[in-house]
mmCIF file of N, CA and C in Angstrom:
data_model
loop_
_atom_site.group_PDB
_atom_site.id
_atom_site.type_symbol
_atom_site.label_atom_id
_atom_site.label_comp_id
_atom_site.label_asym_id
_atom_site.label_seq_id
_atom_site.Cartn_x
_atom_site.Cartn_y
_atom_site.Cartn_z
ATOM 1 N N UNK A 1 0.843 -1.180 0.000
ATOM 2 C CA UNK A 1 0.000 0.000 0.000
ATOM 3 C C UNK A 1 0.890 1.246 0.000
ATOM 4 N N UNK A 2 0.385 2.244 -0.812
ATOM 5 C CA UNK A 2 1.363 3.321 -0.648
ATOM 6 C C UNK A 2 0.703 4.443 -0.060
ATOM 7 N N UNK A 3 0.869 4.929 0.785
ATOM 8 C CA UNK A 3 0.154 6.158 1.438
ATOM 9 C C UNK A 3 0.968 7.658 0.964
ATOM 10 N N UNK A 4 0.916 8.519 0.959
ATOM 11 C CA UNK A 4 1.311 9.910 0.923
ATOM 12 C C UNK A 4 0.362 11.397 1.446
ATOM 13 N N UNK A 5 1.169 12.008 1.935
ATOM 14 C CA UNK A 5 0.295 13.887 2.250
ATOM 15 C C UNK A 5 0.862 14.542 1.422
ATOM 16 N N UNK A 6 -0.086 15.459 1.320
ATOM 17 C CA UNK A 6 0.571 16.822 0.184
ATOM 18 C C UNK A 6 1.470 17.395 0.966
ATOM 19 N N UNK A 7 1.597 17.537 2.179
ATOM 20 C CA UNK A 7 2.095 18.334 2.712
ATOM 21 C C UNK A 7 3.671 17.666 2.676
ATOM 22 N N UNK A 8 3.868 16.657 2.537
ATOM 23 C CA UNK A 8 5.108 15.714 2.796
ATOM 24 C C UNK A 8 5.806 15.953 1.172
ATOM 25 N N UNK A 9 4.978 16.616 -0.066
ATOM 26 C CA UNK A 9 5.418 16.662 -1.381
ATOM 27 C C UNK A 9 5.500 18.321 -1.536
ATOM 28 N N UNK A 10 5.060 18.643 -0.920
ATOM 29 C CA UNK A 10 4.922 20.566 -1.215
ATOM 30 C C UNK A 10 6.616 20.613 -0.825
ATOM 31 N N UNK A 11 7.142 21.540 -1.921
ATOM 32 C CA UNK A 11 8.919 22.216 -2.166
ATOM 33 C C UNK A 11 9.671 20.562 -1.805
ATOM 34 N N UNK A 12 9.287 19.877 -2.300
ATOM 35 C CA UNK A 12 10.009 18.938 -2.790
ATOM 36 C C UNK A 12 10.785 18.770 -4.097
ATOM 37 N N UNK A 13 11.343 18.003 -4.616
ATOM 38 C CA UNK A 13 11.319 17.637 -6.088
ATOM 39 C C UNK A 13 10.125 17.096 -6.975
ATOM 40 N N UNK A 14 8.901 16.958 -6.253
ATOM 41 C CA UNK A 14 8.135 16.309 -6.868
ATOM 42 C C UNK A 14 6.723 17.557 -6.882
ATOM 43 N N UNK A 15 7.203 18.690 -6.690
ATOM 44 C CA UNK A 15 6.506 19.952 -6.362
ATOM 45 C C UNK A 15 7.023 20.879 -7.544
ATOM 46 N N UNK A 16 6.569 20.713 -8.879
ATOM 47 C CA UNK A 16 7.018 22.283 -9.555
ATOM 48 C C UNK A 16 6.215 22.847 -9.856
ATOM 49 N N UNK A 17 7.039 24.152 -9.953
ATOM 50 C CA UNK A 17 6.237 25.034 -10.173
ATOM 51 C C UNK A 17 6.776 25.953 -11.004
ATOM 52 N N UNK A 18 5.601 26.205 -12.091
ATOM 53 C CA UNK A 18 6.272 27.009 -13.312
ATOM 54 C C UNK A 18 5.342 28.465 -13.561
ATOM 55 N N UNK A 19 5.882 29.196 -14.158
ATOM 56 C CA UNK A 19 4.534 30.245 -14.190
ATOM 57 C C UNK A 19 3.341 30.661 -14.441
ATOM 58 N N UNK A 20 2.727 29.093 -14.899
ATOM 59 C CA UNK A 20 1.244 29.385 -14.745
ATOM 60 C C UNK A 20 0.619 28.131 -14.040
ATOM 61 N N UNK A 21 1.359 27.100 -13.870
ATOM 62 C CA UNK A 21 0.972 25.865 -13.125
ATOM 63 C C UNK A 21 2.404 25.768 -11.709
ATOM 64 N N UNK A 22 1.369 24.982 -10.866
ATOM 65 C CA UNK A 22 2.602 24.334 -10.275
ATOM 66 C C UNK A 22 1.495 22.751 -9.606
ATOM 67 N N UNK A 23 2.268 21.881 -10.282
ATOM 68 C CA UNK A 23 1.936 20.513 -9.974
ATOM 69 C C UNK A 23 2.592 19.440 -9.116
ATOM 70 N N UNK A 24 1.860 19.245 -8.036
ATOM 71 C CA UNK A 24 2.586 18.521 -6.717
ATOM 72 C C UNK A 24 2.265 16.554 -7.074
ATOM 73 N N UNK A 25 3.146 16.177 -7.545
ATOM 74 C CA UNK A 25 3.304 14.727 -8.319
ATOM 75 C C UNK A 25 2.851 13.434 -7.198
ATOM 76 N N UNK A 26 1.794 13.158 -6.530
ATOM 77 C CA UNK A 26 1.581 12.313 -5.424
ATOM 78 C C UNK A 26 2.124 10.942 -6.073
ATOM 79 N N UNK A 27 1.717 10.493 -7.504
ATOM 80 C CA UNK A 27 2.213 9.034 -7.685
ATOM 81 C C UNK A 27 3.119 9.133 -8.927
ATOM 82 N N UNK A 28 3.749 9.175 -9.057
ATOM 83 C CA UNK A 28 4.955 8.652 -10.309
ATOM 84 C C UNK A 28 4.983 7.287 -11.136
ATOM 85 N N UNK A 29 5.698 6.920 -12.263
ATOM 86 C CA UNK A 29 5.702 5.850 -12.738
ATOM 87 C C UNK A 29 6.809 5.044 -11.557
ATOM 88 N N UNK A 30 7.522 5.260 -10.996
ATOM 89 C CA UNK A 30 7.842 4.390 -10.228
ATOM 90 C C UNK A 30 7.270 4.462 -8.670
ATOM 91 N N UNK A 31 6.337 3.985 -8.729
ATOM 92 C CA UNK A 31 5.340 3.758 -7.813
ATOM 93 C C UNK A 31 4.623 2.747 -8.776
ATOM 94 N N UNK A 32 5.057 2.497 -9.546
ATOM 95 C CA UNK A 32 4.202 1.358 -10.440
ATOM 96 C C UNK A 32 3.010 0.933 -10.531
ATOM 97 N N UNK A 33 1.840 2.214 -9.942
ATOM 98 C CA UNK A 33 0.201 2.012 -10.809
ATOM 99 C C UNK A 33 -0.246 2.179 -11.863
ATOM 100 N N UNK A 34 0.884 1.974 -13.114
ATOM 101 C CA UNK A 34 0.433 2.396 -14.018
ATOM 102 C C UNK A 34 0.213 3.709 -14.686
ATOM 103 N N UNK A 35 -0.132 4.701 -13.853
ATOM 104 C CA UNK A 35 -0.969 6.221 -14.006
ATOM 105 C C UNK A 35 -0.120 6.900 -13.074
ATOM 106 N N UNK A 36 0.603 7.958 -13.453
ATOM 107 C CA UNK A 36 0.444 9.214 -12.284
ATOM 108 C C UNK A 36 -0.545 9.755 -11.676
ATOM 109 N N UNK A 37 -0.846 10.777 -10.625
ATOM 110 C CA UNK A 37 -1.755 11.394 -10.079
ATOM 111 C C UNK A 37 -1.029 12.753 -9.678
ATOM 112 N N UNK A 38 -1.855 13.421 -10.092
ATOM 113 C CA UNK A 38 -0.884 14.871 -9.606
ATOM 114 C C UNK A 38 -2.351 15.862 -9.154
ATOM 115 N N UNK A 39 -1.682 16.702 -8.171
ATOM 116 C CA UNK A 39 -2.698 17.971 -7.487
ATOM 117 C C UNK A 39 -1.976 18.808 -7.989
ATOM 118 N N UNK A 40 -2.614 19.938 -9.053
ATOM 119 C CA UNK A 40 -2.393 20.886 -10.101
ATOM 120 C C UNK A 40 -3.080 22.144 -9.679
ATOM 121 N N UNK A 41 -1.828 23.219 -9.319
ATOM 122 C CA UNK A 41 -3.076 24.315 -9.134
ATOM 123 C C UNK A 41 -2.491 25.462 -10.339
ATOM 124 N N UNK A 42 -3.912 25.918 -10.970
ATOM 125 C CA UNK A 42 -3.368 26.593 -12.350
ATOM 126 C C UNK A 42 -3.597 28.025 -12.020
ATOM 127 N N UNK A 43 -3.159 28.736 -11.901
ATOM 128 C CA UNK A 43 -2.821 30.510 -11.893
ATOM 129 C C UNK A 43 -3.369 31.040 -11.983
ATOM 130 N N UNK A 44 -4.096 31.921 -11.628
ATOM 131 C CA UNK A 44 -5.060 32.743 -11.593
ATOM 132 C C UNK A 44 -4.473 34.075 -12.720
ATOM 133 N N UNK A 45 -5.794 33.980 -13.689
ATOM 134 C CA UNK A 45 -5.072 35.211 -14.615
ATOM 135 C C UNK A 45 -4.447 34.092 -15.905
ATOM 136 N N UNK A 46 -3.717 32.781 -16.345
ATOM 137 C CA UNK A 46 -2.722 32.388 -16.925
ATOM 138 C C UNK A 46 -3.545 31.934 -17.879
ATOM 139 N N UNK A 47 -2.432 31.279 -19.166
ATOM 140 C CA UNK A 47 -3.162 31.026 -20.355
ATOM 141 C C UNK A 47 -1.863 29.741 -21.099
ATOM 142 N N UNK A 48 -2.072 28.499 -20.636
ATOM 143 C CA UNK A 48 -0.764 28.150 -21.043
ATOM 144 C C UNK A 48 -1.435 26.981 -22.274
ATOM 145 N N UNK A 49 -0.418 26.577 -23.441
ATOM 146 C CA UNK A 49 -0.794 25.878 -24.892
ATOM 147 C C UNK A 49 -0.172 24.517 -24.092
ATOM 148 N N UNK A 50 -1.235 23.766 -24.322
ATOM 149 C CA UNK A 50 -0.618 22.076 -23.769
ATOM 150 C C UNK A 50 -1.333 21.053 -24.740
ATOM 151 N N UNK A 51 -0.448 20.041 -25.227
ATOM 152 C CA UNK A 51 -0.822 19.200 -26.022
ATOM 153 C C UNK A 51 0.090 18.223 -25.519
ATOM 154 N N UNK A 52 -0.621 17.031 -25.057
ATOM 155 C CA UNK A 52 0.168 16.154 -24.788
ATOM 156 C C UNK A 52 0.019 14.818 -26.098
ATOM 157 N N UNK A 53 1.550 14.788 -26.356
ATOM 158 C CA UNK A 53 1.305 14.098 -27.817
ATOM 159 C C UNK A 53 1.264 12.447 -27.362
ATOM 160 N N UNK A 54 2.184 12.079 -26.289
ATOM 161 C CA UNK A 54 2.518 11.642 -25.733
ATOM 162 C C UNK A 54 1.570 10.670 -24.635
ATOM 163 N N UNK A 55 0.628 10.934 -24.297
ATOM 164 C CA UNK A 55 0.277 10.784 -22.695
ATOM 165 C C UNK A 55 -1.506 10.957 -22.952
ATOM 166 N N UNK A 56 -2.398 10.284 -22.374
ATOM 167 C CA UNK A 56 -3.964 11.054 -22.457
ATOM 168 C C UNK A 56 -4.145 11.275 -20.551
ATOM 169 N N UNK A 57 -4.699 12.011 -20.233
ATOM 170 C CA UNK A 57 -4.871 13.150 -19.625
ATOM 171 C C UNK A 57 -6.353 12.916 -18.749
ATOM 172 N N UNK A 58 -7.089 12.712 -17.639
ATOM 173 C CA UNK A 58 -8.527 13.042 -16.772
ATOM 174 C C UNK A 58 -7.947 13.985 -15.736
ATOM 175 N N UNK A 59 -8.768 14.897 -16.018
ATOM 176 C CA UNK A 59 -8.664 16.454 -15.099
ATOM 177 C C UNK A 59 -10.249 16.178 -14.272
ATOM 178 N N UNK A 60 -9.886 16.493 -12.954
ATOM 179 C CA UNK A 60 -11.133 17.017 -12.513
ATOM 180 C C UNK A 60 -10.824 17.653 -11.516
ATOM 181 N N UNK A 61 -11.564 18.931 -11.953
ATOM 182 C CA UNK A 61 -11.344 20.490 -11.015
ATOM 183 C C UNK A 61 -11.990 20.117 -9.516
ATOM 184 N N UNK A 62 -11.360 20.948 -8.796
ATOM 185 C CA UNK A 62 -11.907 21.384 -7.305
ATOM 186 C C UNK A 62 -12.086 22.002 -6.560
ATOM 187 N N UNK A 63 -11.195 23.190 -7.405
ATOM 188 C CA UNK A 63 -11.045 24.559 -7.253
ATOM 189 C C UNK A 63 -11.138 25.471 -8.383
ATOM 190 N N UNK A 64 -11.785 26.378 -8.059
ATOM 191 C CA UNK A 64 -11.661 27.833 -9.140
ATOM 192 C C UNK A 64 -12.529 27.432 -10.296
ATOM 193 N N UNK A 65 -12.268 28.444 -11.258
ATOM 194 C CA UNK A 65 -12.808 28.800 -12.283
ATOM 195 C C UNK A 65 -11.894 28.778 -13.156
ATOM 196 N N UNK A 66 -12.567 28.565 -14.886
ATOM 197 C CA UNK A 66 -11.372 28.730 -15.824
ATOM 198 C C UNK A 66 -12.392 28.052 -17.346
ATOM 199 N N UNK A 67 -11.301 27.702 -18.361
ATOM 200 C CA UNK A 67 -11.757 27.071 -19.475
ATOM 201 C C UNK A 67 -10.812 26.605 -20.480
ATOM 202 N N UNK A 68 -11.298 25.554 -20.653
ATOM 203 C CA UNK A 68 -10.431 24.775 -21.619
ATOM 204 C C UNK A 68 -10.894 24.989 -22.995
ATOM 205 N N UNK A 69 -10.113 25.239 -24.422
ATOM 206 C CA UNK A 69 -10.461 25.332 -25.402
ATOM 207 C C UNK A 69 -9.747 24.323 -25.865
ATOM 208 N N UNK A 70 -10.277 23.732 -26.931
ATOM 209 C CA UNK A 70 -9.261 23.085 -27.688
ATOM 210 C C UNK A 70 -9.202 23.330 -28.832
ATOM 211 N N UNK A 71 -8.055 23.535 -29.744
ATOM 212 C CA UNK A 71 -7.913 24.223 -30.705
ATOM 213 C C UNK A 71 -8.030 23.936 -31.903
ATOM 214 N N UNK A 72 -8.623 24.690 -32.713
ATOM 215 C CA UNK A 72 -9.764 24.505 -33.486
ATOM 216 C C UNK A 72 -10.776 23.827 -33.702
ATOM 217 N N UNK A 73 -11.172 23.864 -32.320
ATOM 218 C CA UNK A 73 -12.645 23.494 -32.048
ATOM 219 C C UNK A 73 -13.432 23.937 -30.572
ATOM 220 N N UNK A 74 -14.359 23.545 -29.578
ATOM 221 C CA UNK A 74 -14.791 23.789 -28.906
ATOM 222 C C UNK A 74 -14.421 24.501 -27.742
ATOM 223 N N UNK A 75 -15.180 25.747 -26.806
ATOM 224 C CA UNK A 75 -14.166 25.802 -25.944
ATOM 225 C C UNK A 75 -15.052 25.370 -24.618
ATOM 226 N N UNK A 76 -14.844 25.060 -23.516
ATOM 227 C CA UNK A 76 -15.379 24.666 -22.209
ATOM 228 C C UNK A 76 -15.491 25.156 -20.994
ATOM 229 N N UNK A 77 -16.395 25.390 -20.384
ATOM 230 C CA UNK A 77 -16.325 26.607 -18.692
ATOM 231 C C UNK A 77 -15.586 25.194 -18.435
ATOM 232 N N UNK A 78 -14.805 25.271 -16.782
ATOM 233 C CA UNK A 78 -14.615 24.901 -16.425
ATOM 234 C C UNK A 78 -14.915 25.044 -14.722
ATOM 235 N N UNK A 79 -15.470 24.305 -14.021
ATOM 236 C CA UNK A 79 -15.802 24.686 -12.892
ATOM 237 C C UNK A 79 -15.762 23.706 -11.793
ATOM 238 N N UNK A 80 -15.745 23.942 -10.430
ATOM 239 C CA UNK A 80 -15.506 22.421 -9.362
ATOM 240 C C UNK A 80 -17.172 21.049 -9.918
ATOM 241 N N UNK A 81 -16.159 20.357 -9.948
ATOM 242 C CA UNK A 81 -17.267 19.176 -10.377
ATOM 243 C C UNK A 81 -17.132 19.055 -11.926
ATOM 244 N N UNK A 82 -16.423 19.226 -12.061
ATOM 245 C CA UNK A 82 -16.365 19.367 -13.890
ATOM 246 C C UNK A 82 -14.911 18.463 -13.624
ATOM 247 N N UNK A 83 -14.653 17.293 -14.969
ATOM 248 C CA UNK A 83 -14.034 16.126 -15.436
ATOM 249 C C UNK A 83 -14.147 16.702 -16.788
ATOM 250 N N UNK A 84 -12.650 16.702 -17.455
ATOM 251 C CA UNK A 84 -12.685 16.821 -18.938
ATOM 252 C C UNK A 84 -11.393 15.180 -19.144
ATOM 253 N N UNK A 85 -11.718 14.781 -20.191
ATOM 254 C CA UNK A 85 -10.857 13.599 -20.166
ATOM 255 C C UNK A 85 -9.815 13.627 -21.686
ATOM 256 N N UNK A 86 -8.614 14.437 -21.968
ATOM 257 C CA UNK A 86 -8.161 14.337 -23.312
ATOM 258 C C UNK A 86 -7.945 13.112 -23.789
ATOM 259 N N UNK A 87 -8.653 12.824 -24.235
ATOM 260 C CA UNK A 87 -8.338 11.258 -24.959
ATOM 261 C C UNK A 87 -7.966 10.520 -25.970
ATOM 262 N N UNK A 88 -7.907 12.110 -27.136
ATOM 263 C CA UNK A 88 -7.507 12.087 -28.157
ATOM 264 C C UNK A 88 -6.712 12.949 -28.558
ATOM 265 N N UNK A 89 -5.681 12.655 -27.068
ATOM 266 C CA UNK A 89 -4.107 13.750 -27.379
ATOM 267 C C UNK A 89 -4.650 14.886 -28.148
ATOM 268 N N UNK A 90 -5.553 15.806 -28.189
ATOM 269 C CA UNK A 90 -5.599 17.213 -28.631
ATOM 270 C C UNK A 90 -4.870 18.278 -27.872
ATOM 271 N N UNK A 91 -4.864 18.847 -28.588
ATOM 272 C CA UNK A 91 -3.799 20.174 -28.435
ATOM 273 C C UNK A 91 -5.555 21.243 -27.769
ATOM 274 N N UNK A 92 -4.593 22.200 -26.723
ATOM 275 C CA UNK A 92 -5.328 23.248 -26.288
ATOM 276 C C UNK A 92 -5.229 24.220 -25.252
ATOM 277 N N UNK A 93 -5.733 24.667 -24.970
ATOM 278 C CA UNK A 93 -5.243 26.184 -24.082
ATOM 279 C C UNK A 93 -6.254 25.979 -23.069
ATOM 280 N N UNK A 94 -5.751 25.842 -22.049
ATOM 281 C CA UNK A 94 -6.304 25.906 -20.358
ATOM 282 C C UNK A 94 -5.802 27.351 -19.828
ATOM 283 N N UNK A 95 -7.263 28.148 -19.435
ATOM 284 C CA UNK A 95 -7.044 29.416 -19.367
ATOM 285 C C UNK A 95 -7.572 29.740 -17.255
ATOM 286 N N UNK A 96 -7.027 30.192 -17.057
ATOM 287 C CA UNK A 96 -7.444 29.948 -15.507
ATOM 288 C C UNK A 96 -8.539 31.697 -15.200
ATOM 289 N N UNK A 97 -9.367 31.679 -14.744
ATOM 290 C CA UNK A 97 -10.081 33.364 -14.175
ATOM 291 C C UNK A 97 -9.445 33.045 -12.735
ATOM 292 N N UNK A 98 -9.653 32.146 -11.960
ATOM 293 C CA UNK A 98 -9.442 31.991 -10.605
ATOM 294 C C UNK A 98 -8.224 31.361 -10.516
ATOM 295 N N UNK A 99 -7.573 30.521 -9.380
ATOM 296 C CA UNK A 99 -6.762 29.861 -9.329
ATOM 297 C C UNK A 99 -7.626 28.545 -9.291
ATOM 298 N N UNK A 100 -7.335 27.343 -10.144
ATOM 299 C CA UNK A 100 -7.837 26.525 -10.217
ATOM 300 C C UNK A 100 -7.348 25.305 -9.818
ATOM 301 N N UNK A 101 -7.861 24.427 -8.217
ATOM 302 C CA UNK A 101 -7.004 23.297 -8.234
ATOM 303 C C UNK A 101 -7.629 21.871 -9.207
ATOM 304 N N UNK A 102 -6.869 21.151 -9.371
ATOM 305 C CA UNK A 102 -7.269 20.217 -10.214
ATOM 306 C C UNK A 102 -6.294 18.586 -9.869
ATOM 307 N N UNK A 103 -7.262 17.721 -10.107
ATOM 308 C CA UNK A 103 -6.570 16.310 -9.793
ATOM 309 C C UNK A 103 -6.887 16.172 -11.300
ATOM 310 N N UNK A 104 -5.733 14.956 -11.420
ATOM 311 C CA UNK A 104 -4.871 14.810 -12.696
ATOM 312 C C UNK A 104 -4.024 13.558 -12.955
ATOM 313 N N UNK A 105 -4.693 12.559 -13.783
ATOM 314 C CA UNK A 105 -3.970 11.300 -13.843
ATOM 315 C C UNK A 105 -3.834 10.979 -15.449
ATOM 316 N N UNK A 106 -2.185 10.854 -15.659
ATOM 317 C CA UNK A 106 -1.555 10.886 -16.839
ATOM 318 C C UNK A 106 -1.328 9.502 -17.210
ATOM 319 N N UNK A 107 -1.504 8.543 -18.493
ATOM 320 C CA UNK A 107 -1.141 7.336 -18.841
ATOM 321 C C UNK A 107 -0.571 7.539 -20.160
ATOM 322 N N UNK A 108 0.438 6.824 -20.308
ATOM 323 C CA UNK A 108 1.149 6.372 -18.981
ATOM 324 C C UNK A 108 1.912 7.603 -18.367
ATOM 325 N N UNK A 109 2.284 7.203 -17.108
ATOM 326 C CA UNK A 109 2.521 8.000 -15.817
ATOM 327 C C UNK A 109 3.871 8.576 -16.142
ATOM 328 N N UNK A 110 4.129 9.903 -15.538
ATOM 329 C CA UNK A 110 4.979 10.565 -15.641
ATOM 330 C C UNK A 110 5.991 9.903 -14.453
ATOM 331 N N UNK A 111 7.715 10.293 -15.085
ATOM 332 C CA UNK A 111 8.468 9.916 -14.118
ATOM 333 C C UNK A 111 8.972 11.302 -13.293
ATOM 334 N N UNK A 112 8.277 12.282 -14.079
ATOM 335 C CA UNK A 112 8.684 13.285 -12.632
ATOM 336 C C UNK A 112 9.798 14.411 -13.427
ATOM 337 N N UNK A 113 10.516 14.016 -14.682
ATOM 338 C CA UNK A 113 11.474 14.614 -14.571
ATOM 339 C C UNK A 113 10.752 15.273 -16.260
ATOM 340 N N UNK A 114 9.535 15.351 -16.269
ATOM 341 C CA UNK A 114 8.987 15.726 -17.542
ATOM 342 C C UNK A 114 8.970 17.226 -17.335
ATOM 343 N N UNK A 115 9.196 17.897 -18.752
ATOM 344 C CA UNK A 115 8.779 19.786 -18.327
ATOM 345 C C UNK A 115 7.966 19.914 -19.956
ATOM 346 N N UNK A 116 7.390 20.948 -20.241
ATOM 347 C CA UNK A 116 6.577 21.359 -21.268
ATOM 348 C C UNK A 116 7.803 21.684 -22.133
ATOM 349 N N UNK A 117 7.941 21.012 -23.482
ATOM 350 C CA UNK A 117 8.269 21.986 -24.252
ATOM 351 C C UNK A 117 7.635 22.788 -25.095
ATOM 352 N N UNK A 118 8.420 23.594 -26.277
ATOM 353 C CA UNK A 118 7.855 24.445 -26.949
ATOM 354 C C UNK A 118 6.726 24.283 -27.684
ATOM 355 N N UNK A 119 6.215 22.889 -27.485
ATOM 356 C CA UNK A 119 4.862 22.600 -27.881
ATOM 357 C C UNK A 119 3.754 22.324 -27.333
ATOM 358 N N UNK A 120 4.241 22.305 -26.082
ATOM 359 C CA UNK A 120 3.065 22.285 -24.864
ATOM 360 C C UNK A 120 3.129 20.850 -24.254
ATOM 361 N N UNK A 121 4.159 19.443 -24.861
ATOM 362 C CA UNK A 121 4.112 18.163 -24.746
ATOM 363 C C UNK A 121 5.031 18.103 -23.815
ATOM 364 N N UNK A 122 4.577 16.785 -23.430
ATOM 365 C CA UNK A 122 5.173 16.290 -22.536
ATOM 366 C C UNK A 122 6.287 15.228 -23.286
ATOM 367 N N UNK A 123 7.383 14.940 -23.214
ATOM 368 C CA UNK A 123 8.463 14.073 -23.756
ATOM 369 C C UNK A 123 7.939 12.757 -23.188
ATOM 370 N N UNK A 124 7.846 11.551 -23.500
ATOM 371 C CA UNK A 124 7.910 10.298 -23.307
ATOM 372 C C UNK A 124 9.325 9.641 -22.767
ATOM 373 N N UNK A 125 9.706 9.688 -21.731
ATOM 374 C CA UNK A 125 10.896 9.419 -20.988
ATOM 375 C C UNK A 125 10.794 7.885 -20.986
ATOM 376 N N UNK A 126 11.922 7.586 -20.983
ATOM 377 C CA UNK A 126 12.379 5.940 -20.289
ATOM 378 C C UNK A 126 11.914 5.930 -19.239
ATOM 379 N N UNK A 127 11.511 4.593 -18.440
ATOM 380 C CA UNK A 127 11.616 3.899 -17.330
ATOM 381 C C UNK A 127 12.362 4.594 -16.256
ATOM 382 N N UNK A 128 12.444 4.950 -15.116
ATOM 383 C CA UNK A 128 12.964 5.181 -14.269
ATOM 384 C C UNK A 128 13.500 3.921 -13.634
ATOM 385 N N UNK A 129 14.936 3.942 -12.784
ATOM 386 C CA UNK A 129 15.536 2.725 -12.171
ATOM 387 C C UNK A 129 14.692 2.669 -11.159
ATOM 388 N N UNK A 130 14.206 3.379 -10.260
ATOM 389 C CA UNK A 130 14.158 3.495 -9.377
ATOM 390 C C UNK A 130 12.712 3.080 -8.430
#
C-alpha cells in the first residue's frame, strides 16, 4: 500500500512550479500504478498551450474557475465538479479566471522529470531505475 500527504510533497522535487501551473506529483511511474496522479493548481489570470502528444490526460477540477479550449474546435467553462478527459491527445489552451485546483492522472505515468516543451508536450521518458 502506498500512502502519501501533500504536505510531505509541497517544495520537494516532486513539487514544480512554473509560471502558470505548479503541480505537486503524489504518484509517479515508479510507484508502479500504471498512471500518475498529480494535485495541479493553475494561476489565476494564466493562459498556457498544452498538447500532450505523448500521454492522455482526466482532469477534474476542485477549485476555481477557468476554461479549456481546444484548438480549433470547442471551448469549455470549467468549474468544481467538472471532469474533462483528453483522450484524443488534442492540443489546447487551459485558461485559468481563478486559481484553479485540479486532480490529474496521466497514462502512462509521468516519471517526474517531464517539463513542457515548446509545444506544450510532454516528452515520453524511459523507465525510471528506481
Amino acid at each position: 500500500m502506498i500512502v502519501k500527504h501533500l504536505e510531505d510533497i509541497v517544495h520537494t522535487k516532486d513539487d514544480i512550479d512554473t509560471e502558470t501551473w505548479n503541480s505537486r506529483r503524489l504518484l509517479l511511474e515508479k510507484d508502479g500504478m500504471g498512471f500518475s496522479l498529480h494535485d495541479t493548481l493553475i494561476k489565476a489570470g494564466t493562459e498556457t498551450l498544452i498538447w500532450y502528444q505523448n500521454h492522455v490526460e482526466a482532469v477534474y477540477c476542485i477549485e476555481g474557475e477557468g476554461e479549456i479550449e481546444i484548438v480549433g474546435g470547442e471551448t469549455y467553462h470549467i468549474r468544481p465538479g467538472m471532469m474533462y478527459a483528453l483522450d484524443g491527445h488534442e492540443k489546447h489552451y487551459l485558461r485559468a479566471r481563478s486559481q484553479m485546483r485540479m486532480v490529474c492522472v496521466f497514462n502512462p505515468p509521468l516519471t517526474g522529470a517531464e517539463v513542457h516543451d515548446e509545444h506544450g508536450t510532454y516528452p515520453l521518458l524511459a523507465k525510471s531505475k528506481s
